[in-house]
Amino acid sequence: MTERSPRASDTNAMYVYAVCRTEDRLPLDGVPGVSRDAPVRPLSFGALTAIVQTVRAAEFTDEAWQDRLADEPELERYARAHHEVVSAVAAHAPTVPLPLATLYHGEDSARLALTKESARFHTALKRIARHAEWGVKVYAAHVPQKRESSPAEEPNAPAAPPRPAPGAGRAYLDRKRNLQARREQRQEDSLRVAEAVDADMNRIATASRRLRTHGPAAAGDDRRTQVLNATYLVAEHRAAELALLAQTLRERTGAQIELSGPWVPYSFVGEV
Amino acid sequence: MTDLDFRQGGYPAAGPQTTNLADILERVLDKGIVIAGDIKIDLLDIELLTIRLRLFVASVDTAKKAGIDWWETDPALSSHAARNALEDENRELRARLDALEAKSEDMSTSEK
């Protein structure tokens, strides 16, 4: 990378994926990253190694990202490419991931900025050493909304609607009130299960975070409602314990509990 | 390195094999270490902070588009949605009341 060219299309930028502490060769062959123009490669700074890729600056401007983020298949491609690089490195050495779209002018600016933050990387690497992130999701079973049909509600004879019997209005209101009460009960029950699961998981975890719950489309099933989306930093030697706990909780609560992991500890490298 | 054997055993955090997009997005978009330094270095005169902020805003929209918004629509778990449900019920009740009143007026006029 030489002097900055006045023409944007000729300018390169440096994409940074992650930082790790290793002297070894990293298994980066066959991991394409976000661009086909140059390979994903290590860049050492001090005692640390950043995983970087030279990309065409014009393809990574904020306008380019705006378009990309609005296009779900594109966003998915970039998110998965980023995640793939981070995961490949993490399979080899403890790794601190950087968020999608961390970019610098070039190698020198990247090295300068990363070096300035060395202390934070060391702290994060220490925190996540021999730990992995595990996602735990709890779903409340969906109760089908049974339409309680009553003659008064069936508009099968619009020309001559049936005359409501005396007290029909009160019965209708009672029914609606019951429905509401049951809904509130279900809501309380689900949230109580979610809190119980979180509390139990926290007994095994070193740290935890609550993430926003996913809607039916993201969860891939609209017959259930996600009531907990949490993530835990768990020591390597306690991973089996976590899986066992998840099973015990499934049996005890009857709730659907999904465990995902091990993840690179994305959620635990920033300011926890 | 001639093969693609990543040997998942060495370190634990290789990432689950099957991962849904929402799980990945919520991690790669706004988790991970954010370096304060990068916002001071502009890329083609565009502050990287701007990119990150817009990225964040867009990610919320994307999350919504991906359906990560059940709390807004599920009456079982959202007070906002529950309120909507109540409003719907109110509307329904008012319509029924209007219909009943209209009918009883009809009957009283026809009985005269």
PDB file of N, CA and C in Angstrom, chain A residues 27-64:
ATOM      1  N   PRO A  27      -4.522 -21.265  10.678  1.00  0.00           N
ATOM      2  CA  PRO A  27      -5.154 -22.027   9.594  1.00  0.00           C
ATOM      3  C   PRO A  27      -6.061 -21.139   8.750  1.00  0.00           C
ATOM      4  N   LEU A  28      -5.472 -20.239   7.986  1.00  0.00           N
ATOM      5  CA  LEU A  28      -6.295 -19.274   7.257  1.00  0.00           C
ATOM      6  C   LEU A  28      -6.495 -19.621   5.782  1.00  0.00           C
ATOM      7  N   ASP A  29      -5.798 -20.630   5.306  1.00  0.00           N
ATOM      8  CA  ASP A  29      -6.007 -21.027   3.907  1.00  0.00           C
ATOM      9  C   ASP A  29      -7.438 -21.535   3.756  1.00  0.00           C
ATOM     10  N   GLY A  30      -8.047 -21.163   2.685  1.00  0.00           N
ATOM     11  CA  GLY A  30      -9.399 -21.656   2.444  1.00  0.00           C
ATOM     12  C   GLY A  30     -10.469 -20.881   3.187  1.00  0.00           C
ATOM     13  N   VAL A  31     -10.063 -19.842   3.922  1.00  0.00           N
ATOM     14  CA  VAL A  31     -11.048 -18.966   4.553  1.00  0.00           C
ATOM     15  C   VAL A  31     -11.036 -17.663   3.755  1.00  0.00           C
ATOM     16  N   PRO A  32     -12.009 -17.455   2.908  1.00  0.00           N
ATOM     17  CA  PRO A  32     -11.944 -16.327   1.976  1.00  0.00           C
ATOM     18  C   PRO A  32     -12.106 -14.954   2.610  1.00  0.00           C
ATOM     19  N   GLY A  33     -12.850 -14.853   3.711  1.00  0.00           N
ATOM     20  CA  GLY A  33     -13.083 -13.538   4.292  1.00  0.00           C
ATOM     21  C   GLY A  33     -14.118 -12.765   3.485  1.00  0.00           C
ATOM     22  N   VAL A  34     -14.106 -11.440   3.607  1.00  0.00           N
ATOM     23  CA  VAL A  34     -15.144 -10.619   2.979  1.00  0.00           C
ATOM     24  C   VAL A  34     -14.791 -10.167   1.562  1.00  0.00           C
ATOM     25  N   SER A  35     -13.595 -10.495   1.106  1.00  0.00           N
ATOM     26  CA  SER A  35     -13.184 -10.052  -0.226  1.00  0.00           C
ATOM     27  C   SER A  35     -12.369 -11.142  -0.920  1.00  0.00           C
ATOM     28  N   ARG A  36     -12.444 -11.152  -2.256  1.00  0.00           N
ATOM     29  CA  ARG A  36     -11.663 -12.139  -3.013  1.00  0.00           C
ATOM     30  C   ARG A  36     -10.354 -11.537  -3.504  1.00  0.00           C
ATOM     31  N   ASP A  37     -10.160 -10.242  -3.253  1.00  0.00           N
ATOM     32  CA  ASP A  37      -9.005  -9.557  -3.833  1.00  0.00           C
ATOM     33  C   ASP A  37      -7.674  -9.926  -3.183  1.00  0.00           C
ATOM     34  N   ALA A  38      -7.705 -10.211  -1.895  1.00  0.00           N
ATOM     35  CA  ALA A  38      -6.464 -10.542  -1.195  1.00  0.00           C
ATOM     36  C   ALA A  38      -6.776 -11.571  -0.107  1.00  0.00           C
ATOM     37  N   PRO A  39      -5.779 -12.363   0.262  1.00  0.00           N
ATOM     38  CA  PRO A  39      -6.048 -13.391   1.276  1.00  0.00           C
ATOM     39  C   PRO A  39      -6.160 -12.811   2.688  1.00  0.00           C
ATOM     40  N   VAL A  40      -6.842 -13.555   3.559  1.00  0.00           N
ATOM     41  CA  VAL A  40      -6.879 -13.211   4.979  1.00  0.00           C
ATOM     42  C   VAL A  40      -5.506 -13.581   5.532  1.00  0.00           C
ATOM     43  N   ARG A  41      -4.907 -12.671   6.308  1.00  0.00           N
ATOM     44  CA  ARG A  41      -3.543 -12.951   6.774  1.00  0.00           C
ATOM     45  C   ARG A  41      -3.306 -12.381   8.167  1.00  0.00           C
ATOM     46  N   PRO A  42      -2.264 -12.867   8.831  1.00  0.00           N
ATOM     47  CA  PRO A  42      -1.946 -12.317  10.151  1.00  0.00           C
ATOM     48  C   PRO A  42      -1.145 -11.027  10.023  1.00  0.00           C
ATOM     49  N   LEU A  43      -1.283 -10.155  11.015  1.00  0.00           N
ATOM     50  CA  LEU A  43      -0.517  -8.909  11.081  1.00  0.00           C
ATOM     51  C   LEU A  43      -0.082  -8.768  12.533  1.00  0.00           C
ATOM     52  N   SER A  44       1.203  -8.921  12.788  1.00  0.00           N
ATOM     53  CA  SER A  44       1.601  -8.871  14.193  1.00  0.00           C
ATOM     54  C   SER A  44       1.860  -7.447  14.638  1.00  0.00           C
ATOM     55  N   PHE A  45       1.516  -7.205  15.884  1.00  0.00           N
ATOM     56  CA  PHE A  45       1.800  -5.909  16.517  1.00  0.00           C
ATOM     57  C   PHE A  45       2.130  -6.216  17.974  1.00  0.00           C
ATOM     58  N   GLY A  46       3.340  -5.908  18.373  1.00  0.00           N
ATOM     59  CA  GLY A  46       3.793  -6.265  19.709  1.00  0.00           C
ATOM     60  C   GLY A  46       3.729  -7.777  19.879  1.00  0.00           C
ATOM     61  N   ALA A  47       3.166  -8.208  21.003  1.00  0.00           N
ATOM     62  CA  ALA A  47       3.082  -9.638  21.271  1.00  0.00           C
ATOM     63  C   ALA A  47       1.793 -10.245  20.707  1.00  0.00           C
ATOM     64  N   LEU A  48       1.014  -9.426  20.045  1.00  0.00           N
ATOM     65  CA  LEU A  48      -0.286  -9.894  19.561  1.00  0.00           C
ATOM     66  C   LEU A  48      -0.320 -10.014  18.037  1.00  0.00           C
ATOM     67  N   THR A  49      -1.317 -10.733  17.561  1.00  0.00           N
ATOM     68  CA  THR A  49      -1.491 -10.900  16.125  1.00  0.00           C
ATOM     69  C   THR A  49      -2.909 -10.513  15.744  1.00  0.00           C
ATOM     70  N   ALA A  50      -3.023  -9.635  14.769  1.00  0.00           N
ATOM     71  CA  ALA A  50      -4.354  -9.293  14.259  1.00  0.00           C
ATOM     72  C   ALA A  50      -4.591 -10.117  13.004  1.00  0.00           C
ATOM     73  N   ILE A  51      -5.830 -10.439  12.735  1.00  0.00           N
ATOM     74  CA  ILE A  51      -6.180 -11.162  11.517  1.00  0.00           C
ATOM     75  C   ILE A  51      -6.796 -10.127  10.586  1.00  0.00           C
ATOM     76  N   VAL A  52      -6.153  -9.886   9.461  1.00  0.00           N
ATOM     77  CA  VAL A  52      -6.555  -8.777   8.592  1.00  0.00           C
ATOM     78  C   VAL A  52      -6.737  -9.221   7.143  1.00  0.00           C
ATOM     79  N   GLN A  53      -7.279  -8.316   6.363  1.00  0.00           N
ATOM     80  CA  GLN A  53      -7.411  -8.549   4.933  1.00  0.00           C
ATOM     81  C   GLN A  53      -7.391  -7.195   4.219  1.00  0.00           C
ATOM     82  N   THR A  54      -6.624  -7.123   3.146  1.00  0.00           N
ATOM     83  CA  THR A  54      -6.606  -5.899   2.359  1.00  0.00           C
ATOM     84  C   THR A  54      -7.830  -5.927   1.439  1.00  0.00           C
ATOM     85  N   VAL A  55      -8.600  -4.865   1.493  1.00  0.00           N
ATOM     86  CA  VAL A  55      -9.820  -4.809   0.674  1.00  0.00           C
ATOM     87  C   VAL A  55      -9.831  -3.503  -0.115  1.00  0.00           C
ATOM     88  N   ARG A  56     -10.664  -3.453  -1.122  1.00  0.00           N
ATOM     89  CA  ARG A  56     -10.782  -2.211  -1.891  1.00  0.00           C
ATOM     90  C   ARG A  56     -11.652  -1.225  -1.115  1.00  0.00           C
ATOM     91  N   ALA A  57     -11.079  -0.066  -0.801  1.00  0.00           N
ATOM     92  CA  ALA A  57     -11.770   0.918   0.042  1.00  0.00           C
ATOM     93  C   ALA A  57     -13.139   1.299  -0.524  1.00  0.00           C
ATOM     94  N   ALA A  58     -13.198   1.396  -1.848  1.00  0.00           N
ATOM     95  CA  ALA A  58     -14.454   1.818  -2.473  1.00  0.00           C
ATOM     96  C   ALA A  58     -15.595   0.845  -2.188  1.00  0.00           C
ATOM     97  N   GLU A  59     -15.246  -0.412  -1.904  1.00  0.00           N
ATOM     98  CA  GLU A  59     -16.291  -1.407  -1.634  1.00  0.00           C
ATOM     99  C   GLU A  59     -16.709  -1.424  -0.175  1.00  0.00           C
ATOM    100  N   PHE A  60     -16.018  -0.597   0.637  1.00  0.00           N
ATOM    101  CA  PHE A  60     -16.320  -0.639   2.061  1.00  0.00           C
ATOM    102  C   PHE A  60     -16.616   0.733   2.657  1.00  0.00           C
ATOM    103  N   THR A  61     -17.119   1.617   1.845  1.00  0.00           N
ATOM    104  CA  THR A  61     -17.520   2.928   2.353  1.00  0.00           C
ATOM    105  C   THR A  61     -18.822   2.772   3.123  1.00  0.00           C
ATOM    106  N   ASP A  62     -19.222   3.819   3.811  1.00  0.00           N
ATOM    107  CA  ASP A  62     -20.466   3.666   4.563  1.00  0.00           C
ATOM    108  C   ASP A  62     -21.671   3.515   3.650  1.00  0.00           C
ATOM    109  N   GLU A  63     -21.613   4.133   2.461  1.00  0.00           N
ATOM    110  CA  GLU A  63     -22.723   3.936   1.509  1.00  0.00           C
ATOM    111  C   GLU A  63     -22.811   2.469   1.113  1.00  0.00           C
ATOM    112  N   ALA A  64     -21.633   1.879   0.870  1.00  0.00           N
ATOM    113  CA  ALA A  64     -21.603   0.466   0.502  1.00  0.00           C
ATOM    114  C   ALA A  64     -22.196  -0.392   1.616  1.00  0.00           C
TER     115      ALA A  64
END
